[in-house]
Amino acid sequence: MIQTLATTPFEGQRPGTSGLRKKVKVFQQPRYLENFVQSIFDCLEGAHGQTLVVGGDGRFFNREAIQIVVKIALANGFGRILIGRGGILSTPAASNLIRKYGAFGGVILSASHNPGGPDGDFGIKYNASNGGPAPEKLTEAVFARTKAIKEYRILDAPDIDLDRLGALGLGPGLIEVIDPVDDYALLMQSLFDFDKIRGLLQSGFRLRFDAMSAVTGPYAKRIFVDLLGASADSVLNGTPLPDFGGHHPDPNLVNAKHLLDLAMSKDGPDLCAASDGDGDRNLIIGAGRYVTPSDSLAILAGNAHLAPGYARGVAGVARSMPTSAAADKVAERLGVNLYETPTGWKFFGNLLDAGLATICGEESAGTGSDHVREKDGLWAILLWLNILAVRGQSVAAIVADHWAEYGRNYYCRRDYEEVEAEGANALVQALRDALPELPGKSFGGLKIAKADDFAYHDPVDGSDTTQQGIRLLFSEGGRIVYRLSGTGTSGATLRVYIERYEPDPAKQNLDTETALADLIALSQEIAGIAHYTGRLAPSVVT
Ligand code: VG1
Ligand code: CO
């Protein structure tokens, strides 16, 4: 029943990137997915007889991919496979299942916030037994394996009915199709005061959550509507569609502009929110007030104790390096450590496992806690709702209070998407080469005080990660960071992160572009963005 078939080596997921992401057409090539899945399993030790969690964000090719993953997993000795019904599992829900049921790991089919459909992207990532993204050591081993692999093992069996709940024996193992929402909803109920949130929603508070036709629809309907009593029209685009309805499921101010417009309109909802393709990101816009992800992290960390799951306080706060320093001020006030990590959730895993950090976040709209080992979009929205219910203030008032107390970190990220890789690499290399000479130099009246390429020493496992982003710190305050994206599927994306701290409440109400105008201009000049990329302006600003 188990077949061993020949395959051809290829270059799989590059270490340092979150999963293998390619165009659907690439994944549809014969043996492409098989090759990668077998390469992962070849690098695992001790999986025999163990449990594997499998699910995805419902995008095009999700169902086909799941059949392949399951059959290869069984042929490689896994004893039990837990699958979300319909092939659906959000990334945080999969992380929870791995932890709750003591699984050996999980395979999540998703290209996260990248577009889907036959001409869109597909992706696959492996999560380890702590529920978090595979550590660098494993992704490096898998990468090497993809270049050497010659054969894969697969069970010769009929397809599984993914829509029928229940257990069934298949070949040497057991398949269980489970409800994708049940366990996740229980986890959320254990962390938040559902009675209080229900009270808020019944008091006339209006919530609009856009699932963007991606994975969070069923989760949002169950939690917001069925359990918390929000009106049915609180959830927009609540059915997962293979092409996400043609939309781009990245909940930023460009793709979710309709939510921004709604929140800014007179008599708009009190809270507009959204999540991405696989449910790990969050967008928070209060009536008249967009909350930057960096501010959201700081506010959630400072108020987490208002939710029952965090009543004991937070052990520490972690943020990725490009995320603004707003959370640093909160950690300082709380008297706990602040950890600054490279971009990507996997770096938070060790801190969470060791109990060093409780709340983590990234500027890219990812926030989470030690309840799972992934960022979690609905969790962030529920924590906001819990805080709003306890404090009885609007989102805008909470943000204003926060700035008055801690100061405001003006912040923006400017993305130059799909530029030529050669130019982007040359830009970063030129900056890197110039690092020793930059400190002391002045540009347009601003002096560079410090320039470096961010490196991280993991305090838990002692590993070192280098070249994680060029940082320029200015004597007058303010920071510019340059790094290349690791999640795009065509060309390169240059991300430029700009930040300036403003302690004076009288100066905290400028719009971001105005407050950062000088740094924005400098960011283009210092790196020679137009010269290296041919671009005069970014494609997305968030
Ligand atoms: C982006 C974000 C990063 C995030 C990663 C995965 O990476 O900047 O903060 O962790 O996506 O998010 P990059 O390398 O393109 O900047 V997701 O929602 O794809 O799991
Ligand atoms: Co995501």
Coordinates of C-alpha atoms and ligand atoms in Angstrom, one line a residue:
M1 CA 0.0 0.0 0.0
I2 CA 2.9 2.3 0.6
Q3 CA 4.6 3.4 -2.7
T4 CA 8.1 4.7 -3.1
L5 CA 8.2 7.0 -6.1
A6 CA 11.1 8.8 -7.8
T7 CA 11.4 12.5 -7.5
T8 CA 13.7 15.3 -8.6
P9 CA 15.6 17.6 -6.2
F10 CA 14.8 21.3 -6.2
E11 CA 15.4 24.3 -4.0
G12 CA 12.8 24.4 -1.3
Q13 CA 12.0 26.9 1.4
R14 CA 15.0 29.1 2.0
P15 CA 16.0 29.1 5.7
G16 CA 14.9 32.3 7.4
T17 CA 11.7 32.5 5.5
S18 CA 8.3 31.6 6.9
G19 CA 7.3 28.5 5.0
L20 CA 7.6 27.7 1.3
R21 CA 5.6 30.2 -0.7
K22 CA 5.3 30.0 -4.5
K23 CA 2.7 30.6 -7.2
V24 CA 0.0 28.0 -7.3
K25 CA 1.2 27.0 -10.7
V26 CA 4.6 26.1 -9.3
F27 CA 3.0 24.0 -6.6
Q28 CA 0.9 22.2 -9.2
Q29 CA 3.9 20.8 -11.0
P30 CA 4.1 17.1 -10.7
R31 CA 5.9 15.9 -7.4
Y32 CA 6.7 19.5 -6.3
L33 CA 4.6 19.4 -3.1
E34 CA 5.4 15.7 -2.6
N35 CA 9.1 16.5 -2.7
F36 CA 8.9 19.2 -0.1
V37 CA 6.6 17.3 2.3
Q38 CA 8.9 14.3 2.1
S39 CA 11.9 16.5 2.7
I40 CA 10.3 17.8 5.9
F41 CA 9.5 14.4 7.2
D42 CA 13.0 13.2 6.3
C43 CA 14.4 15.7 8.8
L44 CA 12.2 14.8 11.7
E45 CA 13.3 12.3 14.3
G46 CA 10.9 10.3 16.4
A47 CA 7.7 11.0 14.5
H48 CA 6.8 7.3 14.3
G49 CA 3.3 6.6 15.7
Q50 CA 2.9 10.3 16.6
T51 CA 0.1 12.8 15.9
L52 CA 0.3 15.4 13.1
V53 CA -2.1 18.3 12.7
V54 CA -3.0 19.3 9.2
G55 CA -5.1 22.2 7.9
G56 CA -5.0 25.4 5.8
D57 CA -6.6 28.7 5.1
G58 CA -9.0 27.4 2.4
R59 CA -7.2 28.9 -0.5
F60 CA -7.1 27.3 -4.0
F61 CA -5.2 24.0 -4.0
N62 CA -5.8 23.6 -0.2
R63 CA -7.9 20.4 -0.5
E64 CA -5.7 18.7 -3.0
A65 CA -2.6 19.5 -1.0
I66 CA -4.1 18.1 2.2
Q67 CA -4.8 14.8 0.5
I68 CA -1.1 14.6 -0.5
V69 CA 0.2 15.7 2.9
V70 CA -1.9 13.2 4.8
K71 CA -0.9 10.2 2.6
I72 CA 2.8 11.1 2.7
A73 CA 2.5 11.5 6.5
L74 CA 0.9 8.1 7.0
A75 CA 3.5 6.5 4.7
N76 CA 6.2 8.0 6.8
G77 CA 4.9 6.5 10.0
F78 CA 2.7 9.1 11.6
G79 CA 0.1 7.3 13.6
R80 CA -2.7 9.8 13.8
I81 CA -3.7 12.8 11.7
L82 CA -6.0 15.6 13.0
I83 CA -7.6 17.6 10.1
G84 CA -9.8 20.6 10.3
R85 CA -13.2 19.9 8.6
G86 CA -13.2 21.2 5.0
G87 CA -9.4 21.4 5.3
I88 CA -9.8 24.6 7.4
L89 CA -7.5 25.6 10.3
S90 CA -6.3 29.1 11.0
T91 CA -2.6 29.3 11.9
P92 CA -3.3 30.1 15.6
A93 CA -5.9 27.3 15.8
A94 CA -3.5 24.8 14.4
S95 CA -0.9 25.9 16.9
N96 CA -3.4 25.4 19.7
L97 CA -4.3 21.9 18.4
I98 CA -0.7 20.8 18.3
R99 CA -0.2 21.9 21.9
K100 CA -3.5 20.7 23.3
Y101 CA -3.3 17.2 21.8
G102 CA 0.4 16.7 22.3
A103 CA 1.0 16.4 18.5
F104 CA 4.5 15.9 17.2
G105 CA 3.9 18.9 14.8
G106 CA 1.6 20.3 12.2
V107 CA 1.5 21.1 8.5
I108 CA -0.3 24.4 7.7
L109 CA -1.2 25.1 4.1
S110 CA -1.2 28.8 3.6
A111 CA 0.6 31.7 1.9
S112 CA -0.8 33.9 4.7
H113 CA -1.5 37.4 3.5
N114 CA -0.5 36.7 -0.1
P115 CA -3.4 36.6 -2.7
G116 CA -4.9 33.2 -3.6
G117 CA -6.7 31.7 -6.5
P118 CA -5.3 29.7 -9.5
D119 CA -3.0 32.7 -10.4
G120 CA -2.2 33.5 -6.8
D121 CA 0.1 32.1 -4.2
F122 CA 0.2 28.8 -2.3
G123 CA 2.3 27.9 0.7
I124 CA 3.2 25.3 3.2
K125 CA 4.8 25.5 6.6
Y126 CA 5.8 23.1 9.3
N127 CA 5.2 23.8 13.0
A128 CA 7.0 21.9 15.8
S129 CA 5.6 20.3 18.9
N130 CA 5.6 23.6 20.8
G131 CA 3.0 24.8 18.2
G132 CA 5.4 27.4 16.8
P133 CA 7.1 27.8 13.3
A134 CA 9.9 25.4 12.6
P135 CA 13.2 26.6 14.1
E136 CA 16.0 27.7 11.8
K137 CA 17.9 24.5 12.4
L138 CA 15.1 22.5 11.0
T139 CA 14.4 24.8 8.0
E140 CA 18.1 24.6 7.1
A141 CA 18.1 20.8 7.2
V142 CA 14.9 20.7 5.1
F143 CA 16.4 23.1 2.6
A144 CA 19.5 21.0 2.2
R145 CA 17.3 17.9 1.9
T146 CA 15.2 19.3 -0.9
K147 CA 18.3 19.7 -3.0
A148 CA 19.3 16.0 -2.5
I149 CA 16.0 14.1 -2.2
K150 CA 15.5 11.3 -4.8
E151 CA 12.3 9.6 -3.7
Y152 CA 9.2 10.0 -1.6
R153 CA 6.8 7.6 0.1
I154 CA 3.0 7.9 -0.3
L155 CA 0.1 5.8 0.7
D156 CA -1.9 4.4 -2.2
A157 CA -5.4 5.1 -0.9
P158 CA -8.6 6.8 -1.9
D159 CA -9.1 10.5 -1.0
I160 CA -10.4 11.3 2.5
D161 CA -13.8 13.0 2.8
L162 CA -12.7 16.2 4.4
D163 CA -16.2 17.4 5.1
R164 CA -17.3 14.5 7.3
L165 CA -16.5 14.8 11.0
G166 CA -15.2 11.7 12.7
A167 CA -12.4 9.1 12.8
L168 CA -11.4 6.6 10.2
G169 CA -8.6 4.1 9.8
L170 CA -6.5 4.7 6.7
G171 CA -3.6 2.3 5.9
P172 CA -1.5 2.0 9.1
G173 CA -2.9 5.1 10.8
L174 CA -6.0 6.9 12.0
I175 CA -7.5 10.0 10.5
E176 CA -9.7 12.3 12.6
V177 CA -11.6 15.1 10.9
I178 CA -12.5 17.6 13.7
D179 CA -14.4 20.9 14.0
P180 CA -11.8 23.6 13.3
V181 CA -13.3 26.1 15.7
D182 CA -14.3 24.2 18.8
D183 CA -11.0 24.0 20.6
Y184 CA -10.0 27.5 19.6
A185 CA -13.3 29.0 20.9
L186 CA -12.7 27.2 24.2
L187 CA -9.2 28.6 24.5
M188 CA -10.5 32.1 23.9
Q189 CA -13.2 31.6 26.5
S190 CA -10.6 30.6 29.0
L191 CA -8.6 33.9 28.4
F192 CA -11.3 36.6 28.1
D193 CA -14.3 37.8 30.0
F194 CA -17.0 36.7 27.6
D195 CA -19.8 38.0 29.9
K196 CA -18.3 41.5 30.0
I197 CA -17.7 41.6 26.2
R198 CA -21.3 40.4 25.6
G199 CA -22.4 43.2 27.8
L200 CA -20.4 45.7 25.8
L201 CA -21.8 44.4 22.5
Q202 CA -25.4 44.5 23.9
S203 CA -24.9 48.1 25.1
G204 CA -25.0 49.4 21.5
F205 CA -21.3 49.1 20.8
R206 CA -20.9 48.2 17.1
L207 CA -18.3 45.8 15.8
R208 CA -17.4 45.2 12.1
F209 CA -15.0 42.4 11.5
D210 CA -13.9 41.6 7.9
A211 CA -12.7 38.0 7.5
M212 CA -11.7 38.9 3.9
S213 CA -13.2 35.6 2.6
A214 CA -10.3 33.8 4.2
V215 CA -9.9 31.4 7.1
T216 CA -11.3 33.5 10.0
G217 CA -14.9 33.6 8.9
P218 CA -16.1 30.5 10.7
Y219 CA -14.1 31.4 13.8
A220 CA -15.5 35.0 13.9
K221 CA -19.1 33.9 13.3
R222 CA -18.9 31.4 16.2
I223 CA -17.1 33.7 18.6
F224 CA -18.5 37.1 17.9
V225 CA -22.0 36.2 16.8
D226 CA -22.9 32.9 18.4
L227 CA -21.0 33.2 21.7
L228 CA -20.8 37.0 22.2
G229 CA -24.2 38.0 20.7
A230 CA -22.9 40.5 18.1
S231 CA -25.3 41.1 15.3
A232 CA -24.9 38.8 12.3
D233 CA -23.9 41.7 10.1
S234 CA -20.9 42.3 12.4
V235 CA -18.9 39.7 10.3
L236 CA -18.2 40.7 6.7
N237 CA -17.0 38.2 4.0
G238 CA -17.4 35.4 6.5
T239 CA -17.1 32.4 4.2
P240 CA -13.7 31.1 3.2
L241 CA -13.4 31.2 -0.6
P242 CA -10.6 29.5 -2.7
D243 CA -9.8 32.9 -4.3
F244 CA -10.7 35.0 -1.3
G245 CA -13.3 36.6 -3.5
G246 CA -10.6 38.1 -5.6
H247 CA -9.4 40.3 -2.7
H248 CA -6.0 40.5 -1.2
P249 CA -6.3 39.1 2.3
D250 CA -3.7 41.4 3.8
P251 CA -5.5 43.6 6.3
N252 CA -3.6 46.8 5.7
L253 CA -4.9 50.3 5.1
V254 CA -4.7 49.8 1.3
N255 CA -6.5 46.4 1.1
A256 CA -8.9 47.2 3.9
K257 CA -9.5 50.9 2.9
H258 CA -13.3 50.3 3.1
L259 CA -12.9 49.6 6.8
L260 CA -10.9 52.7 7.3
D261 CA -13.5 54.8 5.5
L262 CA -16.2 53.1 7.6
A263 CA -14.5 53.8 10.8
M264 CA -13.8 57.4 9.9
S265 CA -17.4 58.1 8.8
K266 CA -19.9 59.8 11.0
D267 CA -21.8 57.3 13.0
G268 CA -19.4 54.5 11.9
P269 CA -18.9 51.4 14.0
D270 CA -17.0 51.6 17.3
L271 CA -14.5 49.0 16.2
C272 CA -13.6 47.9 12.8
A273 CA -11.2 45.0 12.6
A274 CA -9.9 42.4 10.1
S275 CA -7.5 39.5 9.8
D276 CA -5.4 38.0 7.1
G277 CA -5.6 34.8 4.9
D278 CA -4.5 32.4 7.7
G279 CA -5.9 34.4 10.7
D280 CA -2.7 35.4 12.5
R281 CA -2.8 39.1 11.8
N282 CA -5.1 41.8 13.0
L283 CA -6.2 45.3 11.9
I284 CA -7.7 47.6 14.6
I285 CA -9.5 50.8 13.7
G286 CA -11.6 52.5 16.3
A287 CA -14.2 55.2 15.5
G288 CA -12.1 57.9 14.0
R289 CA -8.8 56.3 15.1
Y290 CA -6.5 53.8 13.3
V291 CA -4.3 52.1 15.8
T292 CA -0.8 51.3 14.4
P293 CA 0.2 47.7 15.2
S294 CA 3.1 49.0 17.2
D295 CA 0.8 51.1 19.3
S296 CA -1.6 48.2 19.6
L297 CA 1.1 46.0 21.0
A298 CA 2.1 48.6 23.6
I299 CA -1.6 49.2 24.6
L300 CA -2.4 45.5 24.8
A301 CA 0.7 44.9 26.9
G302 CA -0.1 47.7 29.2
N303 CA -3.8 46.6 29.7
A304 CA -3.6 42.8 29.4
H305 CA -4.1 42.4 33.1
L306 CA -7.7 43.6 32.6
A307 CA -8.4 40.2 30.9
P308 CA -8.8 37.2 33.2
G309 CA -6.1 35.2 31.3
Y310 CA -3.5 37.8 32.1
A311 CA -4.7 39.0 35.5
R312 CA -1.4 37.8 37.0
G313 CA 0.4 40.3 34.8
V314 CA 2.9 39.8 32.1
A315 CA 6.3 38.3 32.5
G316 CA 7.9 40.2 29.7
V317 CA 7.2 41.8 26.4
A318 CA 8.9 41.0 23.0
R319 CA 8.8 42.9 19.8
S320 CA 10.5 42.5 16.4
M321 CA 13.3 45.0 15.8
P322 CA 11.5 47.1 13.1
T323 CA 8.4 47.4 15.4
S324 CA 8.3 50.8 17.1
A325 CA 9.7 51.3 20.6
A326 CA 6.2 52.1 22.1
A327 CA 6.1 48.7 23.9
D328 CA 9.5 49.4 25.4
K329 CA 8.1 52.2 27.5
V330 CA 5.3 50.0 28.7
A331 CA 7.7 47.2 29.7
E332 CA 9.8 49.7 31.6
R333 CA 6.7 50.9 33.5
L334 CA 5.7 47.4 34.3
G335 CA 9.2 46.6 35.4
V336 CA 9.6 43.7 33.0
N337 CA 12.1 42.9 30.3
L338 CA 11.7 44.0 26.7
Y339 CA 13.1 41.6 24.1
E340 CA 14.0 42.9 20.6
T341 CA 14.1 40.0 18.1
P342 CA 14.5 39.7 14.3
T343 CA 11.4 39.8 12.1
G344 CA 9.4 36.5 12.2
W345 CA 7.3 34.8 14.9
K346 CA 9.7 31.9 15.3
F347 CA 12.1 34.1 17.4
F348 CA 9.4 34.6 20.0
G349 CA 8.9 30.9 20.5
N350 CA 11.9 30.4 22.8
L351 CA 11.0 33.4 24.9
L352 CA 7.4 32.2 25.3
D353 CA 8.5 28.6 26.0
A354 CA 11.0 29.8 28.7
G355 CA 8.3 32.0 30.3
L356 CA 10.4 35.1 29.6
A357 CA 7.7 36.9 27.6
T358 CA 3.9 36.8 27.7
I359 CA 2.9 39.3 25.0
C360 CA 4.7 39.6 21.6
G361 CA 4.2 41.7 18.5
E362 CA 5.3 42.9 15.2
E363 CA 4.7 46.1 13.2
S364 CA 3.2 44.0 10.4
A365 CA -0.1 43.6 12.3
G366 CA 0.9 40.5 14.3
T367 CA 0.2 40.3 18.0
G368 CA 0.0 37.3 20.3
S369 CA 0.7 35.8 23.7
D370 CA 1.9 32.6 25.4
H371 CA -1.6 31.0 24.7
V372 CA -0.2 29.6 21.4
R373 CA 3.1 29.9 19.6
E374 CA 1.8 32.0 16.6
K375 CA 0.5 35.5 16.3
D376 CA -3.3 35.5 16.6
G377 CA -5.6 37.9 14.9
L378 CA -8.9 37.1 16.7
W379 CA -7.1 36.9 20.0
A380 CA -5.9 40.5 19.5
I381 CA -9.4 41.7 18.7
L382 CA -10.9 39.9 21.7
L383 CA -8.3 41.4 24.0
W384 CA -9.1 44.9 22.6
L385 CA -12.8 44.1 23.2
N386 CA -12.1 42.9 26.8
I387 CA -10.1 46.1 27.5
L388 CA -12.8 48.3 26.0
A389 CA -15.5 46.6 28.0
V390 CA -13.5 47.0 31.3
R391 CA -12.3 50.6 30.7
G392 CA -15.6 51.8 29.3
Q393 CA -13.8 54.2 26.9
S394 CA -13.6 54.5 23.1
V395 CA -10.6 53.2 21.2
A396 CA -9.6 56.8 20.4
A397 CA -9.7 57.7 24.1
I398 CA -7.6 54.8 25.1
V399 CA -5.0 55.6 22.4
A400 CA -5.0 59.3 23.5
D401 CA -4.5 58.3 27.2
H402 CA -1.6 56.0 26.1
W403 CA 0.2 58.8 24.2
A404 CA -0.3 61.3 27.1
E405 CA 1.1 58.8 29.5
Y406 CA 4.0 57.3 27.5
G407 CA 4.5 59.6 24.6
R408 CA 3.7 58.9 20.9
N409 CA 5.9 56.9 18.5
Y410 CA 5.1 58.3 15.1
Y411 CA 5.6 55.4 12.8
C412 CA 5.3 54.2 9.2
R413 CA 6.4 51.4 7.0
R414 CA 7.1 52.1 3.3
D415 CA 7.2 49.0 1.0
Y416 CA 8.7 49.0 -2.4
E417 CA 7.1 45.8 -3.8
E418 CA 8.2 43.6 -6.7
V419 CA 11.4 45.5 -7.4
E420 CA 14.2 43.7 -9.2
A421 CA 16.1 41.5 -6.8
E422 CA 19.4 42.5 -8.2
G423 CA 18.9 46.2 -7.5
A424 CA 17.4 45.5 -4.0
N425 CA 20.3 43.4 -3.0
A426 CA 22.8 45.9 -4.3
L427 CA 21.0 48.6 -2.3
V428 CA 21.3 46.7 0.9
Q429 CA 24.9 45.7 0.2
A430 CA 25.9 49.3 -0.4
L431 CA 24.3 50.3 2.9
R432 CA 26.1 47.5 4.6
D433 CA 29.4 48.5 3.1
A434 CA 28.8 52.2 4.2
L435 CA 28.0 51.3 7.8
P436 CA 31.4 52.2 9.3
E437 CA 31.4 55.6 7.7
L438 CA 27.8 56.6 8.4
P439 CA 28.0 57.6 12.1
G440 CA 28.7 61.4 12.4
K441 CA 27.5 62.2 8.9
S442 CA 24.7 64.7 8.5
F443 CA 21.9 64.6 5.9
G444 CA 19.5 67.5 5.6
G445 CA 20.3 68.8 9.1
L446 CA 19.9 65.3 10.8
K447 CA 23.0 63.6 12.1
I448 CA 23.4 59.8 12.1
A449 CA 24.5 58.8 15.6
K450 CA 24.6 55.1 15.2
A451 CA 24.4 52.7 12.2
D452 CA 24.4 48.9 12.3
D453 CA 23.1 45.7 10.9
F454 CA 20.8 44.1 13.5
A455 CA 22.1 40.9 15.0
Y456 CA 20.2 38.8 17.6
H457 CA 21.6 36.6 20.3
D458 CA 18.9 34.2 21.5
P459 CA 19.0 34.3 25.3
V460 CA 17.4 30.9 25.6
D461 CA 19.3 28.7 23.1
G462 CA 22.4 30.9 22.6
S463 CA 22.0 30.9 18.8
D464 CA 23.1 34.0 16.8
T465 CA 21.2 35.5 13.9
T466 CA 22.9 38.2 11.8
Q467 CA 22.1 40.7 9.0
Q468 CA 18.5 41.3 10.1
G469 CA 18.1 44.9 9.0
I470 CA 20.2 48.1 8.6
R471 CA 19.4 50.5 11.4
L472 CA 20.2 54.2 11.3
L473 CA 19.7 56.1 14.6
F474 CA 19.7 59.9 14.4
S475 CA 21.1 62.3 17.1
E476 CA 17.9 64.4 17.0
G477 CA 15.9 61.2 17.7
G478 CA 14.3 59.1 15.0
R479 CA 15.2 55.9 13.3
I480 CA 15.2 54.5 9.8
V481 CA 15.4 50.7 9.2
Y482 CA 15.9 48.9 5.9
R483 CA 15.4 45.2 5.2
L484 CA 14.3 42.9 2.4
S485 CA 11.1 40.9 2.8
G486 CA 11.3 37.1 3.0
T487 CA 7.7 36.4 2.1
G488 CA 7.2 37.7 -1.4
T489 CA 6.9 35.4 -4.4
S490 CA 8.0 37.7 -7.2
G491 CA 11.1 39.9 -7.3
A492 CA 12.1 41.5 -4.1
T493 CA 10.3 43.8 -1.6
L494 CA 12.3 46.5 0.2
R495 CA 10.8 47.5 3.5
V496 CA 11.7 50.9 5.0
Y497 CA 10.6 51.5 8.6
I498 CA 10.6 55.0 9.9
E499 CA 10.0 56.1 13.5
R500 CA 10.2 59.2 15.7
Y501 CA 9.3 59.5 19.4
E502 CA 7.3 62.6 20.5
P503 CA 6.9 63.0 24.3
D504 CA 5.1 66.3 24.2
P505 CA 1.3 65.9 24.2
A506 CA 1.0 69.3 22.4
K507 CA 2.8 67.8 19.4
Q508 CA 1.2 64.4 19.3
N509 CA -1.6 65.2 16.8
L510 CA 0.2 65.7 13.6
D511 CA -0.6 63.3 10.8
T512 CA 2.2 60.7 10.4
E513 CA 3.4 61.9 7.0
T514 CA 3.9 65.4 8.3
A515 CA 5.6 64.3 11.6
L516 CA 8.0 62.0 9.7
A517 CA 8.5 64.2 6.5
D518 CA 12.2 64.8 7.0
L519 CA 13.0 61.2 7.8
I520 CA 10.9 60.0 4.9
A521 CA 12.8 62.2 2.5
L522 CA 16.1 61.1 4.0
S523 CA 15.2 57.4 3.8
Q524 CA 15.1 57.7 0.0
E525 CA 18.2 59.8 -0.3
I526 CA 20.6 57.9 2.0
A527 CA 19.8 54.5 0.5
G528 CA 19.6 55.8 -3.1
I529 CA 16.2 54.0 -3.5
A530 CA 15.4 55.7 -6.9
H531 CA 18.9 54.8 -8.1
Y532 CA 18.8 51.1 -7.2
T533 CA 15.1 50.3 -7.7
G534 CA 14.0 52.9 -10.2
R535 CA 11.1 53.7 -7.8
L536 CA 10.3 57.3 -6.8
A537 CA 7.7 56.2 -4.3
P538 CA 6.7 53.2 -2.3
S539 CA 3.8 50.9 -3.5
V540 CA 2.3 50.5 0.0
V541 CA 2.6 52.7 3.1
T542 CA 1.2 51.4 6.4
Ligands
VG1_1 C1 6.3 39.6 6.8 C2 6.3 40.5 8.0 C3 6.7 39.8 9.3 C4 5.9 38.5 9.5 C5 5.9 37.7 8.2 C6 5.0 36.5 8.3 O1 7.7 39.2 6.6 O2 7.1 41.7 7.8 O3 6.6 40.7 10.4 O4 6.3 37.8 10.6 O5 5.5 38.5 7.1 O6 3.7 36.9 8.5 P1 8.6 39.8 5.5 O7 9.9 39.0 5.5 O8 7.9 39.8 4.2 O9 8.8 41.3 6.0 V1 2.4 36.0 7.9 O10 1.0 36.7 8.3 O11 2.9 35.7 6.4 O12 2.5 34.5 8.7
CO2 CO -0.6 35.4 8.3

